[in-house]
PDB file of C-alpha atoms in Angstrom:
ATOM      1  CA  SER A   1       4.980 137.286 150.431  1.00  0.00           C
ATOM      2  CA  GLN A   2       6.173 133.750 149.851  1.00  0.00           C
ATOM      3  CA  GLN A   3       9.085 132.343 151.786  1.00  0.00           C
ATOM      4  CA  GLY A   4       9.806 129.486 149.422  1.00  0.00           C
ATOM      5  CA  GLU A   5      10.296 129.654 145.697  1.00  0.00           C
ATOM      6  CA  GLU A   6      10.252 126.513 143.643  1.00  0.00           C
ATOM      7  CA  ASP A   7      12.114 125.670 140.504  1.00  0.00           C
ATOM      8  CA  PRO A   8      11.122 124.625 137.916  1.00  0.00           C
ATOM      9  CA  GLN A   9       7.535 125.849 137.816  1.00  0.00           C
ATOM     10  CA  ALA A  10       6.595 122.894 135.630  1.00  0.00           C
ATOM     11  CA  LEU A  11       8.219 119.588 134.789  1.00  0.00           C
ATOM     12  CA  SER A  12       7.236 116.945 132.241  1.00  0.00           C
ATOM     13  CA  ILE A  13       8.875 113.520 132.305  1.00  0.00           C
ATOM     14  CA  GLN A  14       8.311 109.975 131.130  1.00  0.00           C
ATOM     15  CA  GLU A  15       7.207 107.261 133.503  1.00  0.00           C
ATOM     16  CA  GLY A  16      10.228 105.600 135.081  1.00  0.00           C
ATOM     17  CA  GLU A  17      12.386 108.736 134.982  1.00  0.00           C
ATOM     18  CA  ASN A  18      13.404 110.681 138.062  1.00  0.00           C
ATOM     19  CA  ALA A  19      11.873 114.059 138.876  1.00  0.00           C
ATOM     20  CA  THR A  20      13.876 116.703 140.720  1.00  0.00           C
ATOM     21  CA  MET A  21      12.552 119.993 141.979  1.00  0.00           C
ATOM     22  CA  ASN A  22      14.202 122.675 144.069  1.00  0.00           C
ATOM     23  CA  CYS A  23      13.084 125.120 146.712  1.00  0.00           C
ATOM     24  CA  SER A  24      14.817 128.241 147.944  1.00  0.00           C
ATOM     25  CA  TYR A  25      13.866 130.229 151.014  1.00  0.00           C
ATOM     26  CA  LYS A  26      14.903 133.449 152.672  1.00  0.00           C
ATOM     27  CA  THR A  27      14.920 133.288 156.456  1.00  0.00           C
ATOM     28  CA  SER A  28      16.067 130.883 159.165  1.00  0.00           C
ATOM     29  CA  ILE A  29      13.904 127.824 159.553  1.00  0.00           C
ATOM     30  CA  ASN A  30      13.087 125.086 162.036  1.00  0.00           C
ATOM     31  CA  ASN A  31      12.150 122.650 159.333  1.00  0.00           C
ATOM     32  CA  LEU A  32      11.199 122.371 155.691  1.00  0.00           C
ATOM     33  CA  GLN A  33       8.333 120.253 154.474  1.00  0.00           C
ATOM     34  CA  TRP A  34       7.176 119.009 151.086  1.00  0.00           C
ATOM     35  CA  TYR A  35       3.528 118.610 150.196  1.00  0.00           C
ATOM     36  CA  ARG A  36       1.655 117.241 147.231  1.00  0.00           C
ATOM     37  CA  GLN A  37      -1.582 118.584 145.768  1.00  0.00           C
ATOM     38  CA  ASN A  38      -3.872 116.845 143.335  1.00  0.00           C
ATOM     39  CA  SER A  39      -6.577 118.648 141.394  1.00  0.00           C
ATOM     40  CA  GLY A  40      -6.144 121.983 143.142  1.00  0.00           C
ATOM     41  CA  ARG A  41      -7.644 120.929 146.461  1.00  0.00           C
ATOM     42  CA  GLY A  42      -6.229 119.715 149.772  1.00  0.00           C
ATOM     43  CA  LEU A  43      -2.508 119.193 150.233  1.00  0.00           C
ATOM     44  CA  VAL A  44      -0.962 116.023 151.606  1.00  0.00           C
ATOM     45  CA  HIS A  45       2.224 116.013 153.638  1.00  0.00           C
ATOM     46  CA  LEU A  46       5.037 113.983 152.060  1.00  0.00           C
ATOM     47  CA  ILE A  47       8.221 114.454 154.031  1.00  0.00           C
ATOM     48  CA  LEU A  48       9.822 116.765 156.569  1.00  0.00           C
ATOM     49  CA  ILE A  49      13.467 117.618 157.073  1.00  0.00           C
ATOM     50  CA  ARG A  50      14.695 119.495 160.139  1.00  0.00           C
ATOM     51  CA  SER A  51      17.222 122.287 160.015  1.00  0.00           C
ATOM     52  CA  ASN A  52      19.953 120.074 161.515  1.00  0.00           C
ATOM     53  CA  GLU A  53      19.447 117.340 158.912  1.00  0.00           C
ATOM     54  CA  ARG A  54      20.997 117.227 155.455  1.00  0.00           C
ATOM     55  CA  GLU A  55      19.220 114.370 153.756  1.00  0.00           C
ATOM     56  CA  LYS A  56      16.179 112.237 154.319  1.00  0.00           C
ATOM     57  CA  HIS A  57      14.515 109.360 152.492  1.00  0.00           C
ATOM     58  CA  SER A  58      10.983 108.045 152.428  1.00  0.00           C
ATOM     59  CA  GLY A  59      10.150 105.349 149.896  1.00  0.00           C
ATOM     60  CA  ARG A  60      10.830 106.796 146.443  1.00  0.00           C
ATOM     61  CA  LEU A  61      11.330 110.291 147.884  1.00  0.00           C
ATOM     62  CA  ARG A  62      14.663 111.836 148.739  1.00  0.00           C
ATOM     63  CA  VAL A  63      14.933 115.327 150.149  1.00  0.00           C
ATOM     64  CA  THR A  64      18.074 117.328 150.815  1.00  0.00           C
ATOM     65  CA  LEU A  65      18.569 120.527 152.743  1.00  0.00           C
ATOM     66  CA  ASP A  66      21.436 122.991 152.507  1.00  0.00           C
ATOM     67  CA  THR A  67      20.918 125.652 155.150  1.00  0.00           C
ATOM     68  CA  SER A  68      24.008 127.579 154.031  1.00  0.00           C
ATOM     69  CA  LYS A  69      22.396 128.093 150.635  1.00  0.00           C
ATOM     70  CA  LYS A  70      18.866 128.204 152.034  1.00  0.00           C
ATOM     71  CA  SER A  71      17.747 125.588 149.566  1.00  0.00           C
ATOM     72  CA  SER A  72      16.194 122.151 149.407  1.00  0.00           C
ATOM     73  CA  SER A  73      15.564 119.598 146.714  1.00  0.00           C
ATOM     74  CA  LEU A  74      12.994 116.850 146.325  1.00  0.00           C
ATOM     75  CA  LEU A  75      13.781 113.853 144.176  1.00  0.00           C
ATOM     76  CA  ILE A  76      11.121 111.383 143.125  1.00  0.00           C
ATOM     77  CA  THR A  77      12.730 108.260 141.746  1.00  0.00           C
ATOM     78  CA  ALA A  78      11.186 105.876 139.198  1.00  0.00           C
ATOM     79  CA  SER A  79       8.223 108.162 138.651  1.00  0.00           C
ATOM     80  CA  ARG A  80       4.753 106.841 137.925  1.00  0.00           C
ATOM     81  CA  ALA A  81       1.786 108.395 136.162  1.00  0.00           C
ATOM     82  CA  ALA A  82       0.126 108.618 139.592  1.00  0.00           C
ATOM     83  CA  ASP A  83       2.880 111.018 140.714  1.00  0.00           C
ATOM     84  CA  THR A  84       1.353 113.667 138.439  1.00  0.00           C
ATOM     85  CA  ALA A  85       0.534 116.523 140.828  1.00  0.00           C
ATOM     86  CA  SER A  86       1.757 119.859 142.107  1.00  0.00           C
ATOM     87  CA  TYR A  87       4.496 119.756 144.708  1.00  0.00           C
ATOM     88  CA  PHE A  88       5.033 122.509 147.254  1.00  0.00           C
ATOM     89  CA  CYS A  89       7.754 123.210 149.746  1.00  0.00           C
ATOM     90  CA  ALA A  90       6.821 124.860 153.018  1.00  0.00           C
ATOM     91  CA  THR A  91       9.053 126.342 155.692  1.00  0.00           C
ATOM     92  CA  GLU A  92       8.409 126.720 159.374  1.00  0.00           C
ATOM     93  CA  GLY A  93      10.225 129.757 160.678  1.00  0.00           C
ATOM     94  CA  ALA A  94      12.804 129.596 163.418  1.00  0.00           C
ATOM     95  CA  ALA A  95      10.330 131.294 165.749  1.00  0.00           C
ATOM     96  CA  GLY A  96       8.117 128.256 165.269  1.00  0.00           C
ATOM     97  CA  ASN A  97       5.177 130.106 163.883  1.00  0.00           C
ATOM     98  CA  LYS A  98       3.481 130.100 160.554  1.00  0.00           C
ATOM     99  CA  LEU A  99       4.044 127.601 157.777  1.00  0.00           C
ATOM    100  CA  THR A 100       4.867 129.451 154.562  1.00  0.00           C
ATOM    101  CA  PHE A 101       4.514 127.856 151.142  1.00  0.00           C
ATOM    102  CA  GLY A 102       6.268 128.344 147.844  1.00  0.00           C
ATOM    103  CA  GLY A 103       4.663 128.652 144.425  1.00  0.00           C
ATOM    104  CA  GLY A 104       4.876 124.951 143.637  1.00  0.00           C
ATOM    105  CA  THR A 105       6.160 122.754 140.830  1.00  0.00           C
ATOM    106  CA  ARG A 106       3.620 121.124 138.515  1.00  0.00           C
ATOM    107  CA  VAL A 107       4.834 117.662 137.585  1.00  0.00           C
ATOM    108  CA  LEU A 108       3.402 115.706 134.674  1.00  0.00           C
ATOM    109  CA  VAL A 109       4.444 112.072 134.367  1.00  0.00           C
ATOM    110  CA  LYS A 110       3.569 110.683 130.965  1.00  0.00           C
ATOM    111  CA  PRO A 111       2.814 106.958 130.737  1.00  0.00           C
TER     112      PRO A 111
ATOM    113  CA  GLY B   1     -14.061 113.443 162.306  1.00  0.00           C
ATOM    114  CA  ALA B   2     -10.797 111.936 161.209  1.00  0.00           C
ATOM    115  CA  GLY B   3      -9.647 114.844 159.086  1.00  0.00           C
ATOM    116  CA  VAL B   4      -9.982 118.578 158.593  1.00  0.00           C
ATOM    117  CA  SER B   5     -13.446 119.437 157.349  1.00  0.00           C
ATOM    118  CA  GLN B   6     -14.304 122.582 155.414  1.00  0.00           C
ATOM    119  CA  SER B   7     -17.715 123.852 154.415  1.00  0.00           C
ATOM    120  CA  PRO B   8     -19.139 124.668 152.031  1.00  0.00           C
ATOM    121  CA  SER B   9     -17.045 122.924 149.399  1.00  0.00           C
ATOM    122  CA  ASN B  10     -18.216 125.415 146.790  1.00  0.00           C
ATOM    123  CA  LYS B  11     -19.725 128.857 147.181  1.00  0.00           C
ATOM    124  CA  VAL B  12     -20.962 131.215 144.505  1.00  0.00           C
ATOM    125  CA  THR B  13     -21.819 134.681 145.699  1.00  0.00           C
ATOM    126  CA  GLU B  14     -22.669 138.031 144.207  1.00  0.00           C
ATOM    127  CA  LYS B  15     -20.201 140.857 144.352  1.00  0.00           C
ATOM    128  CA  GLY B  16     -20.750 142.917 147.474  1.00  0.00           C
ATOM    129  CA  LYS B  17     -22.205 140.115 149.568  1.00  0.00           C
ATOM    130  CA  ASP B  18     -20.592 138.757 152.731  1.00  0.00           C
ATOM    131  CA  VAL B  19     -19.501 135.122 152.976  1.00  0.00           C
ATOM    132  CA  GLU B  20     -18.492 132.841 155.833  1.00  0.00           C
ATOM    133  CA  LEU B  21     -16.242 129.856 155.352  1.00  0.00           C
ATOM    134  CA  ARG B  22     -16.001 127.224 158.055  1.00  0.00           C
ATOM    135  CA  CYS B  23     -13.162 124.953 159.132  1.00  0.00           C
ATOM    136  CA  ASP B  24     -13.399 122.057 161.591  1.00  0.00           C
ATOM    137  CA  PRO B  25      -9.850 121.041 162.506  1.00  0.00           C
ATOM    138  CA  ILE B  26      -8.671 117.655 163.707  1.00  0.00           C
ATOM    139  CA  SER B  27      -9.617 117.172 167.337  1.00  0.00           C
ATOM    140  CA  GLY B  28      -6.798 118.158 169.650  1.00  0.00           C
ATOM    141  CA  HIS B  29      -4.894 120.185 167.066  1.00  0.00           C
ATOM    142  CA  THR B  30      -4.101 123.532 168.612  1.00  0.00           C
ATOM    143  CA  ALA B  31      -2.724 125.249 165.522  1.00  0.00           C
ATOM    144  CA  LEU B  32      -4.934 126.289 162.615  1.00  0.00           C
ATOM    145  CA  TYR B  33      -4.055 128.032 159.354  1.00  0.00           C
ATOM    146  CA  TRP B  34      -6.016 129.652 156.559  1.00  0.00           C
ATOM    147  CA  TYR B  35      -4.553 129.983 153.081  1.00  0.00           C
ATOM    148  CA  ARG B  36      -5.846 131.267 149.776  1.00  0.00           C
ATOM    149  CA  GLN B  37      -4.926 129.735 146.436  1.00  0.00           C
ATOM    150  CA  SER B  38      -5.748 131.278 143.096  1.00  0.00           C
ATOM    151  CA  LEU B  39      -5.923 129.043 140.031  1.00  0.00           C
ATOM    152  CA  GLY B  40      -2.536 127.539 139.249  1.00  0.00           C
ATOM    153  CA  GLN B  41      -0.799 129.531 141.965  1.00  0.00           C
ATOM    154  CA  GLY B  42       0.858 128.830 145.292  1.00  0.00           C
ATOM    155  CA  LEU B  43      -0.661 129.116 148.740  1.00  0.00           C
ATOM    156  CA  GLU B  44      -1.010 132.616 150.093  1.00  0.00           C
ATOM    157  CA  PHE B  45      -0.888 132.718 153.895  1.00  0.00           C
ATOM    158  CA  LEU B  46      -3.835 134.501 155.472  1.00  0.00           C
ATOM    159  CA  ILE B  47      -3.973 133.882 159.224  1.00  0.00           C
ATOM    160  CA  TYR B  48      -2.585 131.502 161.874  1.00  0.00           C
ATOM    161  CA  PHE B  49      -4.057 130.563 165.247  1.00  0.00           C
ATOM    162  CA  GLN B  50      -1.950 128.849 167.903  1.00  0.00           C
ATOM    163  CA  GLY B  51      -3.653 127.876 171.122  1.00  0.00           C
ATOM    164  CA  ASN B  52      -4.623 130.866 173.222  1.00  0.00           C
ATOM    165  CA  SER B  53      -2.025 133.166 171.675  1.00  0.00           C
ATOM    166  CA  ALA B  54      -3.013 136.187 169.661  1.00  0.00           C
ATOM    167  CA  PRO B  55      -3.484 135.111 166.033  1.00  0.00           C
ATOM    168  CA  ASP B  56      -0.968 136.064 163.357  1.00  0.00           C
ATOM    169  CA  LYS B  57      -3.120 138.119 160.989  1.00  0.00           C
ATOM    170  CA  SER B  58      -0.249 139.407 158.900  1.00  0.00           C
ATOM    171  CA  GLY B  59      -1.485 137.739 155.700  1.00  0.00           C
ATOM    172  CA  LEU B  60      -5.023 139.114 155.616  1.00  0.00           C
ATOM    173  CA  PRO B  61      -5.163 141.168 152.385  1.00  0.00           C
ATOM    174  CA  SER B  62      -7.592 143.842 153.562  1.00  0.00           C
ATOM    175  CA  ASP B  63      -9.885 144.774 156.422  1.00  0.00           C
ATOM    176  CA  ARG B  64     -12.705 143.024 154.579  1.00  0.00           C
ATOM    177  CA  PHE B  65     -11.165 139.755 155.734  1.00  0.00           C
ATOM    178  CA  SER B  66     -11.456 138.496 159.295  1.00  0.00           C
ATOM    179  CA  ALA B  67     -11.286 135.160 161.069  1.00  0.00           C
ATOM    180  CA  GLU B  68     -12.068 133.810 164.451  1.00  0.00           C
ATOM    181  CA  ARG B  69     -11.572 130.564 166.240  1.00  0.00           C
ATOM    182  CA  THR B  70     -14.115 129.731 168.890  1.00  0.00           C
ATOM    183  CA  GLY B  71     -13.219 127.549 171.853  1.00  0.00           C
ATOM    184  CA  GLY B  72      -9.896 126.659 170.298  1.00  0.00           C
ATOM    185  CA  SER B  73     -11.622 124.497 167.716  1.00  0.00           C
ATOM    186  CA  VAL B  74     -13.871 125.578 164.833  1.00  0.00           C
ATOM    187  CA  SER B  75     -12.715 128.545 162.796  1.00  0.00           C
ATOM    188  CA  THR B  76     -14.690 130.865 160.543  1.00  0.00           C
ATOM    189  CA  LEU B  77     -13.172 133.037 157.831  1.00  0.00           C
ATOM    190  CA  THR B  78     -15.419 135.955 156.918  1.00  0.00           C
ATOM    191  CA  ILE B  79     -15.092 138.047 153.792  1.00  0.00           C
ATOM    192  CA  GLN B  80     -17.191 141.193 153.725  1.00  0.00           C
ATOM    193  CA  ARG B  81     -18.307 143.002 150.590  1.00  0.00           C
ATOM    194  CA  THR B  82     -16.801 140.369 148.333  1.00  0.00           C
ATOM    195  CA  GLN B  83     -14.972 141.396 145.185  1.00  0.00           C
ATOM    196  CA  GLN B  84     -14.247 139.379 142.063  1.00  0.00           C
ATOM    197  CA  GLU B  85     -10.574 139.194 142.973  1.00  0.00           C
ATOM    198  CA  ASP B  86     -11.569 137.277 146.111  1.00  0.00           C
ATOM    199  CA  SER B  87     -12.441 134.293 143.901  1.00  0.00           C
ATOM    200  CA  ALA B  88     -10.084 131.483 144.884  1.00  0.00           C
ATOM    201  CA  VAL B  89      -9.859 128.247 146.817  1.00  0.00           C
ATOM    202  CA  TYR B  90      -9.623 128.870 150.554  1.00  0.00           C
ATOM    203  CA  LEU B  91      -7.722 126.132 152.353  1.00  0.00           C
ATOM    204  CA  CYS B  92      -7.663 125.399 156.056  1.00  0.00           C
ATOM    205  CA  ALA B  93      -5.036 123.294 157.803  1.00  0.00           C
ATOM    206  CA  SER B  94      -4.471 122.184 161.374  1.00  0.00           C
ATOM    207  CA  ARG B  95      -1.611 120.624 163.259  1.00  0.00           C
ATOM    208  CA  ARG B  96      -0.529 119.659 166.738  1.00  0.00           C
ATOM    209  CA  GLY B  97       0.980 122.286 168.958  1.00  0.00           C
ATOM    210  CA  TRP B  98       4.623 122.543 169.855  1.00  0.00           C
ATOM    211  CA  GLY B  99       5.973 119.580 171.750  1.00  0.00           C
ATOM    212  CA  GLN B 100       2.866 117.549 171.044  1.00  0.00           C
ATOM    213  CA  GLY B 101       3.995 115.638 167.994  1.00  0.00           C
ATOM    214  CA  GLY B 102       5.069 116.189 164.420  1.00  0.00           C
ATOM    215  CA  PRO B 103       4.744 119.675 162.911  1.00  0.00           C
ATOM    216  CA  GLU B 104       3.191 118.529 159.668  1.00  0.00           C
ATOM    217  CA  ALA B 105      -0.061 120.209 158.697  1.00  0.00           C
ATOM    218  CA  PHE B 106      -3.234 118.408 157.696  1.00  0.00           C
ATOM    219  CA  PHE B 107      -5.358 120.121 155.083  1.00  0.00           C
ATOM    220  CA  GLY B 108      -9.047 120.219 154.362  1.00  0.00           C
ATOM    221  CA  GLN B 109     -10.335 119.945 150.815  1.00  0.00           C
ATOM    222  CA  GLY B 110     -10.914 123.655 150.603  1.00  0.00           C
ATOM    223  CA  THR B 111     -13.790 125.952 149.730  1.00  0.00           C
ATOM    224  CA  ARG B 112     -13.907 127.167 146.153  1.00  0.00           C
ATOM    225  CA  LEU B 113     -15.292 130.697 146.259  1.00  0.00           C
ATOM    226  CA  THR B 114     -16.583 132.301 143.087  1.00  0.00           C
ATOM    227  CA  VAL B 115     -17.671 135.924 143.154  1.00  0.00           C
ATOM    228  CA  VAL B 116     -19.876 136.887 140.218  1.00  0.00           C
TER     229      VAL B 116
END
């Protein structure tokens, strides 16, 4: 079963617009991570937010975490065609064991 | 090597045959994961190794699937008597152990398995 569920499943935007995607999870976590996947192969880590943090920034990425609602959001500002990819959230359980992924959001940035 | 290496990158096998997929993690990473990803879908957790602890096998879909990690390094995922529904990309990831650095996982490029 998947811990994280992403919303929307797919997103199409114009270059320069912002892209926002959300992730919900079910159990207590140590941290939540966002990954990017191009062309259905290996994933690349983007950003991590710990359970005691509420917001984090990295370049054009902004991630928020609301542990009371068990949800997170990833914002990509000023999107570029190269941001076209699938984005996945992943949670590390409070017991510090396996990393569980959501279903992903497919983002298409049109030039 | 510098990253996680998986082999083969592509594998076509006949239904009923056994296959072995290999993962070479980043040197020094004590945690290793296997995931399965069907076309256009999310990552399905299969198995997790952490140091010398007993592996978490809770994601293995049937007893046809098994994995081992020798010497705390290389891991092999074995699928016996393959079925067409086993066709997917199998992804391996490794990361540092607890207290040894960031918990982010580093992924290999995956093995695309096609059962015909």
